[in-house]
Amino acid sequence: MDIFKTLTREHHHILTGLVCLEKAKNALEENKQPPAVFFEESVLFFSQYADRLHHYKEEFLLFSILASKKEGTIDLEVGALRHQHELNRKLMGKIQNALKGYMAGSEIAVTTVLRNLSPYISVLRRHIYREDHLFFPMAEKELSEKDIKGLTSHFFLEEADNDAQRIRKENLSRLQKMEKLIAEVRC
């Protein structure tokens, strides 16, 4: 198992979800409303797949070993990546909190969803780019073979966990549902 290929593959799925969110944002800007179920599924996908499954591996496995190995020299970069994770959790939480009003047709709730979609999409796209093109290549160079083996072992345990397998399977199906739901909206 190549940990960086695993993380990059997961980024691909997250980027597909962001394409769906971008289409929803565009529809809202044109005064069209994607069905509330689209946003419910999106909140679940990004909370479970991106945060629970993917970000766990980054924050608690990769970032931790790199921070200790680099003895503070990459603390700002790791801190920035963690900050972006937390910022996006908050933005998605605001979207989730607005869904009841969105379902009731509240223009304030629609605006709240729209106001939080744009930064969520932008921050996460930039974040993924930075990880894939800057952070992961740096990490790959900095980690020893022993470090990589240790991380691979932890990643393998995560991948083999029944709960993780269930979350992955459910959320990849959820992603397909999101694509179908947003395709039905005339943007």
PDB file of C-alpha atoms in Angstrom:
ATOM      1  CA  MET A   1       0.000   0.000   0.000  1.00  0.00           C
ATOM      2  CA  ASP A   2       1.309   3.439  -0.941  1.00  0.00           C
ATOM      3  CA  ILE A   3      -0.030   5.880   1.675  1.00  0.00           C
ATOM      4  CA  PHE A   4       0.330   8.892  -0.586  1.00  0.00           C
ATOM      5  CA  LYS A   5      -1.533   7.191  -3.439  1.00  0.00           C
ATOM      6  CA  THR A   6      -4.261   6.233  -0.958  1.00  0.00           C
ATOM      7  CA  LEU A   7      -4.618   9.831   0.240  1.00  0.00           C
ATOM      8  CA  THR A   8      -4.535  11.167  -3.331  1.00  0.00           C
ATOM      9  CA  ARG A   9      -7.196   8.646  -4.427  1.00  0.00           C
ATOM     10  CA  GLU A  10      -9.393   9.814  -1.559  1.00  0.00           C
ATOM     11  CA  HIS A  11      -8.763  13.403  -2.661  1.00  0.00           C
ATOM     12  CA  HIS A  12     -10.111  12.463  -6.098  1.00  0.00           C
ATOM     13  CA  HIS A  13     -13.414  11.379  -4.521  1.00  0.00           C
ATOM     14  CA  ILE A  14     -13.551  14.536  -2.411  1.00  0.00           C
ATOM     15  CA  LEU A  15     -12.913  16.666  -5.509  1.00  0.00           C
ATOM     16  CA  THR A  16     -15.804  14.897  -7.247  1.00  0.00           C
ATOM     17  CA  GLY A  17     -17.981  15.904  -4.308  1.00  0.00           C
ATOM     18  CA  LEU A  18     -16.745  19.488  -4.666  1.00  0.00           C
ATOM     19  CA  VAL A  19     -17.799  19.487  -8.332  1.00  0.00           C
ATOM     20  CA  CYS A  20     -21.293  18.565  -7.144  1.00  0.00           C
ATOM     21  CA  LEU A  21     -21.244  21.360  -4.555  1.00  0.00           C
ATOM     22  CA  GLU A  22     -20.055  23.828  -7.210  1.00  0.00           C
ATOM     23  CA  LYS A  23     -23.018  22.879  -9.411  1.00  0.00           C
ATOM     24  CA  ALA A  24     -25.353  23.336  -6.442  1.00  0.00           C
ATOM     25  CA  LYS A  25     -23.813  26.744  -5.704  1.00  0.00           C
ATOM     26  CA  ASN A  26     -24.284  27.780  -9.333  1.00  0.00           C
ATOM     27  CA  ALA A  27     -27.897  26.642  -9.254  1.00  0.00           C
ATOM     28  CA  LEU A  28     -28.560  28.623  -6.064  1.00  0.00           C
ATOM     29  CA  GLU A  29     -26.972  31.716  -7.635  1.00  0.00           C
ATOM     30  CA  GLU A  30     -29.458  31.329 -10.513  1.00  0.00           C
ATOM     31  CA  ASN A  31     -32.359  31.097  -8.037  1.00  0.00           C
ATOM     32  CA  LYS A  32     -32.768  27.358  -8.560  1.00  0.00           C
ATOM     33  CA  GLN A  33     -32.889  25.126  -5.531  1.00  0.00           C
ATOM     34  CA  PRO A  34     -31.318  21.687  -5.534  1.00  0.00           C
ATOM     35  CA  PRO A  35     -33.367  19.278  -3.452  1.00  0.00           C
ATOM     36  CA  ALA A  36     -32.647  19.362   0.274  1.00  0.00           C
ATOM     37  CA  VAL A  37     -31.716  15.690   0.118  1.00  0.00           C
ATOM     38  CA  PHE A  38     -28.735  16.679  -2.057  1.00  0.00           C
ATOM     39  CA  PHE A  39     -27.385  18.847   0.756  1.00  0.00           C
ATOM     40  CA  GLU A  40     -28.213  16.226   3.386  1.00  0.00           C
ATOM     41  CA  GLU A  41     -26.216  13.662   1.418  1.00  0.00           C
ATOM     42  CA  SER A  42     -23.403  16.171   0.867  1.00  0.00           C
ATOM     43  CA  VAL A  43     -23.119  16.964   4.576  1.00  0.00           C
ATOM     44  CA  LEU A  44     -22.903  13.243   5.345  1.00  0.00           C
ATOM     45  CA  PHE A  45     -20.345  12.617   2.595  1.00  0.00           C
ATOM     46  CA  PHE A  46     -18.016  15.403   3.637  1.00  0.00           C
ATOM     47  CA  SER A  47     -18.440  14.698   7.353  1.00  0.00           C
ATOM     48  CA  GLN A  48     -17.962  10.951   7.129  1.00  0.00           C
ATOM     49  CA  TYR A  49     -15.697  10.436   4.134  1.00  0.00           C
ATOM     50  CA  ALA A  50     -13.562  13.578   4.121  1.00  0.00           C
ATOM     51  CA  ASP A  51     -13.381  14.250   7.853  1.00  0.00           C
ATOM     52  CA  ARG A  52     -13.797  10.917   9.574  1.00  0.00           C
ATOM     53  CA  LEU A  53     -12.118   8.601   7.111  1.00  0.00           C
ATOM     54  CA  HIS A  54      -9.620  10.758   5.221  1.00  0.00           C
ATOM     55  CA  HIS A  55      -8.624  13.584   7.553  1.00  0.00           C
ATOM     56  CA  TYR A  56      -8.086  11.162  10.417  1.00  0.00           C
ATOM     57  CA  LYS A  57      -5.249   9.566   8.448  1.00  0.00           C
ATOM     58  CA  GLU A  58      -3.742  12.935   7.701  1.00  0.00           C
ATOM     59  CA  GLU A  59      -4.133  14.641  11.072  1.00  0.00           C
ATOM     60  CA  PHE A  60      -3.463  11.798  13.474  1.00  0.00           C
ATOM     61  CA  LEU A  61      -1.087   9.651  11.472  1.00  0.00           C
ATOM     62  CA  LEU A  62       0.828  11.558   8.798  1.00  0.00           C
ATOM     63  CA  PHE A  63       0.915  15.044  10.340  1.00  0.00           C
ATOM     64  CA  SER A  64       1.875  13.692  13.750  1.00  0.00           C
ATOM     65  CA  ILE A  65       4.865  11.667  12.587  1.00  0.00           C
ATOM     66  CA  LEU A  66       6.078  14.501  10.350  1.00  0.00           C
ATOM     67  CA  ALA A  67       5.763  17.111  13.089  1.00  0.00           C
ATOM     68  CA  SER A  68       7.813  15.029  15.502  1.00  0.00           C
ATOM     69  CA  LYS A  69      10.384  14.108  12.868  1.00  0.00           C
ATOM     70  CA  LYS A  70      10.878  17.687  11.657  1.00  0.00           C
ATOM     71  CA  GLU A  71      11.142  19.043  15.227  1.00  0.00           C
ATOM     72  CA  GLY A  72       9.066  22.151  14.662  1.00  0.00           C
ATOM     73  CA  THR A  73      10.317  23.180  11.223  1.00  0.00           C
ATOM     74  CA  ILE A  74       6.994  22.378   9.524  1.00  0.00           C
ATOM     75  CA  ASP A  75       4.690  23.300  12.396  1.00  0.00           C
ATOM     76  CA  LEU A  76       3.303  26.295  10.501  1.00  0.00           C
ATOM     77  CA  GLU A  77       2.440  24.213   7.428  1.00  0.00           C
ATOM     78  CA  VAL A  78       0.879  21.420   9.508  1.00  0.00           C
ATOM     79  CA  GLY A  79      -0.962  24.029  11.548  1.00  0.00           C
ATOM     80  CA  ALA A  80      -2.298  25.662   8.390  1.00  0.00           C
ATOM     81  CA  LEU A  81      -3.539  22.317   7.034  1.00  0.00           C
ATOM     82  CA  ARG A  82      -5.229  21.497  10.348  1.00  0.00           C
ATOM     83  CA  HIS A  83      -6.742  24.987  10.437  1.00  0.00           C
ATOM     84  CA  GLN A  84      -8.221  24.437   6.977  1.00  0.00           C
ATOM     85  CA  HIS A  85      -9.718  21.113   8.107  1.00  0.00           C
ATOM     86  CA  GLU A  86     -11.304  22.834  11.120  1.00  0.00           C
ATOM     87  CA  LEU A  87     -12.517  25.828   9.106  1.00  0.00           C
ATOM     88  CA  ASN A  88     -14.232  23.514   6.648  1.00  0.00           C
ATOM     89  CA  ARG A  89     -15.830  21.507   9.460  1.00  0.00           C
ATOM     90  CA  LYS A  90     -17.344  24.747  10.745  1.00  0.00           C
ATOM     91  CA  LEU A  91     -18.525  25.818   7.288  1.00  0.00           C
ATOM     92  CA  MET A  92     -20.172  22.435   6.681  1.00  0.00           C
ATOM     93  CA  GLY A  93     -21.755  22.645  10.142  1.00  0.00           C
ATOM     94  CA  LYS A  94     -23.342  25.978   9.189  1.00  0.00           C
ATOM     95  CA  ILE A  95     -24.716  24.419   6.012  1.00  0.00           C
ATOM     96  CA  GLN A  96     -26.096  21.515   8.021  1.00  0.00           C
ATOM     97  CA  ASN A  97     -27.695  23.872  10.548  1.00  0.00           C
ATOM     98  CA  ALA A  98     -29.441  25.789   7.746  1.00  0.00           C
ATOM     99  CA  LEU A  99     -31.010  22.711   6.140  1.00  0.00           C
ATOM    100  CA  LYS A 100     -34.235  22.729   8.170  1.00  0.00           C
ATOM    101  CA  GLY A 101     -34.910  26.308   7.065  1.00  0.00           C
ATOM    102  CA  TYR A 102     -33.788  25.445   3.530  1.00  0.00           C
ATOM    103  CA  MET A 103     -36.405  22.680   3.416  1.00  0.00           C
ATOM    104  CA  ALA A 104     -39.036  25.156   4.636  1.00  0.00           C
ATOM    105  CA  GLY A 105     -38.131  27.568   1.818  1.00  0.00           C
ATOM    106  CA  SER A 106     -36.499  30.217   4.004  1.00  0.00           C
ATOM    107  CA  GLU A 107     -34.523  32.674   1.874  1.00  0.00           C
ATOM    108  CA  ILE A 108     -32.292  33.340   4.884  1.00  0.00           C
ATOM    109  CA  ALA A 109     -31.437  29.628   5.040  1.00  0.00           C
ATOM    110  CA  VAL A 110     -30.805  29.501   1.282  1.00  0.00           C
ATOM    111  CA  THR A 111     -28.459  32.473   1.641  1.00  0.00           C
ATOM    112  CA  THR A 112     -26.727  30.804   4.594  1.00  0.00           C
ATOM    113  CA  VAL A 113     -26.134  27.677   2.525  1.00  0.00           C
ATOM    114  CA  LEU A 114     -24.822  29.753  -0.385  1.00  0.00           C
ATOM    115  CA  ARG A 115     -22.650  31.943   1.859  1.00  0.00           C
ATOM    116  CA  ASN A 116     -20.906  28.858   3.282  1.00  0.00           C
ATOM    117  CA  LEU A 117     -20.621  26.822   0.077  1.00  0.00           C
ATOM    118  CA  SER A 118     -18.251  29.220  -1.676  1.00  0.00           C
ATOM    119  CA  PRO A 119     -15.528  29.318   0.982  1.00  0.00           C
ATOM    120  CA  TYR A 120     -15.923  25.601   1.670  1.00  0.00           C
ATOM    121  CA  ILE A 121     -15.300  24.757  -1.981  1.00  0.00           C
ATOM    122  CA  SER A 122     -12.440  27.239  -2.391  1.00  0.00           C
ATOM    123  CA  VAL A 123     -10.592  26.346   0.793  1.00  0.00           C
ATOM    124  CA  LEU A 124     -10.884  22.599   0.242  1.00  0.00           C
ATOM    125  CA  ARG A 125      -9.744  22.784  -3.394  1.00  0.00           C
ATOM    126  CA  ARG A 126      -6.693  24.836  -2.403  1.00  0.00           C
ATOM    127  CA  HIS A 127      -6.047  22.520   0.521  1.00  0.00           C
ATOM    128  CA  ILE A 128      -6.096  19.414  -1.672  1.00  0.00           C
ATOM    129  CA  TYR A 129      -3.846  21.061  -4.246  1.00  0.00           C
ATOM    130  CA  ARG A 130      -1.310  22.029  -1.571  1.00  0.00           C
ATOM    131  CA  GLU A 131      -1.313  18.536  -0.101  1.00  0.00           C
ATOM    132  CA  ASP A 132      -1.063  16.682  -3.415  1.00  0.00           C
ATOM    133  CA  HIS A 133       1.532  18.949  -5.043  1.00  0.00           C
ATOM    134  CA  LEU A 134       3.547  20.368  -2.147  1.00  0.00           C
ATOM    135  CA  PHE A 135       3.020  18.654   1.184  1.00  0.00           C
ATOM    136  CA  PHE A 136       2.888  14.987   0.158  1.00  0.00           C
ATOM    137  CA  PRO A 137       6.004  15.194  -2.063  1.00  0.00           C
ATOM    138  CA  MET A 138       7.861  16.916   0.797  1.00  0.00           C
ATOM    139  CA  ALA A 139       6.636  14.308   3.275  1.00  0.00           C
ATOM    140  CA  GLU A 140       7.668  11.463   0.991  1.00  0.00           C
ATOM    141  CA  LYS A 141      11.214  12.863   0.845  1.00  0.00           C
ATOM    142  CA  GLU A 142      11.432  13.501   4.586  1.00  0.00           C
ATOM    143  CA  LEU A 143      10.158  10.176   5.854  1.00  0.00           C
ATOM    144  CA  SER A 144      12.552   7.289   6.246  1.00  0.00           C
ATOM    145  CA  GLU A 145      11.782   3.801   5.021  1.00  0.00           C
ATOM    146  CA  LYS A 146      11.048   2.846   8.643  1.00  0.00           C
ATOM    147  CA  ASP A 147       8.637   5.800   8.999  1.00  0.00           C
ATOM    148  CA  ILE A 148       6.861   4.814   5.784  1.00  0.00           C
ATOM    149  CA  LYS A 149       6.553   1.194   6.948  1.00  0.00           C
ATOM    150  CA  GLY A 150       5.098   2.333  10.272  1.00  0.00           C
ATOM    151  CA  LEU A 151       2.612   4.644   8.584  1.00  0.00           C
ATOM    152  CA  THR A 152       1.730   1.972   6.046  1.00  0.00           C
ATOM    153  CA  SER A 153       0.983  -0.410   8.902  1.00  0.00           C
ATOM    154  CA  HIS A 154      -1.316   2.155  10.550  1.00  0.00           C
ATOM    155  CA  PHE A 155      -2.968   2.969   7.219  1.00  0.00           C
ATOM    156  CA  PHE A 156      -3.479  -0.732   6.528  1.00  0.00           C
ATOM    157  CA  LEU A 157      -5.165  -1.161   9.908  1.00  0.00           C
ATOM    158  CA  GLU A 158      -7.418   1.792   9.126  1.00  0.00           C
ATOM    159  CA  GLU A 159      -8.238   0.441   5.665  1.00  0.00           C
ATOM    160  CA  ALA A 160      -8.962  -3.037   7.026  1.00  0.00           C
ATOM    161  CA  ASP A 161     -11.249  -1.805   9.817  1.00  0.00           C
ATOM    162  CA  ASN A 162     -14.831  -2.962   9.170  1.00  0.00           C
ATOM    163  CA  ASP A 163     -16.262   0.405  10.188  1.00  0.00           C
ATOM    164  CA  ALA A 164     -13.898   2.212   7.811  1.00  0.00           C
ATOM    165  CA  GLN A 165     -14.824  -0.177   4.996  1.00  0.00           C
ATOM    166  CA  ARG A 166     -18.524   0.439   5.662  1.00  0.00           C
ATOM    167  CA  ILE A 167     -18.025   4.220   5.744  1.00  0.00           C
ATOM    168  CA  ARG A 168     -16.080   4.120   2.474  1.00  0.00           C
ATOM    169  CA  LYS A 169     -18.635   1.945   0.702  1.00  0.00           C
ATOM    170  CA  GLU A 170     -21.638   3.954   1.942  1.00  0.00           C
ATOM    171  CA  ASN A 171     -20.049   7.248   1.048  1.00  0.00           C
ATOM    172  CA  LEU A 172     -18.874   6.277  -2.415  1.00  0.00           C
ATOM    173  CA  SER A 173     -22.494   5.257  -3.072  1.00  0.00           C
ATOM    174  CA  ARG A 174     -23.592   8.546  -1.513  1.00  0.00           C
ATOM    175  CA  LEU A 175     -21.249  10.391  -3.891  1.00  0.00           C
ATOM    176  CA  GLN A 176     -22.930   8.719  -6.872  1.00  0.00           C
ATOM    177  CA  LYS A 177     -26.309   9.734  -5.460  1.00  0.00           C
ATOM    178  CA  MET A 178     -25.083  13.334  -5.099  1.00  0.00           C
ATOM    179  CA  GLU A 179     -23.952  13.332  -8.736  1.00  0.00           C
ATOM    180  CA  LYS A 180     -27.338  12.022  -9.842  1.00  0.00           C
ATOM    181  CA  LEU A 181     -29.325  14.477  -7.713  1.00  0.00           C
ATOM    182  CA  ILE A 182     -27.378  17.528  -8.883  1.00  0.00           C
ATOM    183  CA  ALA A 183     -27.531  16.388 -12.531  1.00  0.00           C
ATOM    184  CA  GLU A 184     -31.314  16.555 -12.274  1.00  0.00           C
ATOM    185  CA  VAL A 185     -31.164  20.262 -11.425  1.00  0.00           C
ATOM    186  CA  ARG A 186     -31.140  22.431 -14.539  1.00  0.00           C
ATOM    187  CA  CYS A 187     -28.098  24.654 -14.004  1.00  0.00           C
TER     188      CYS A 187
END
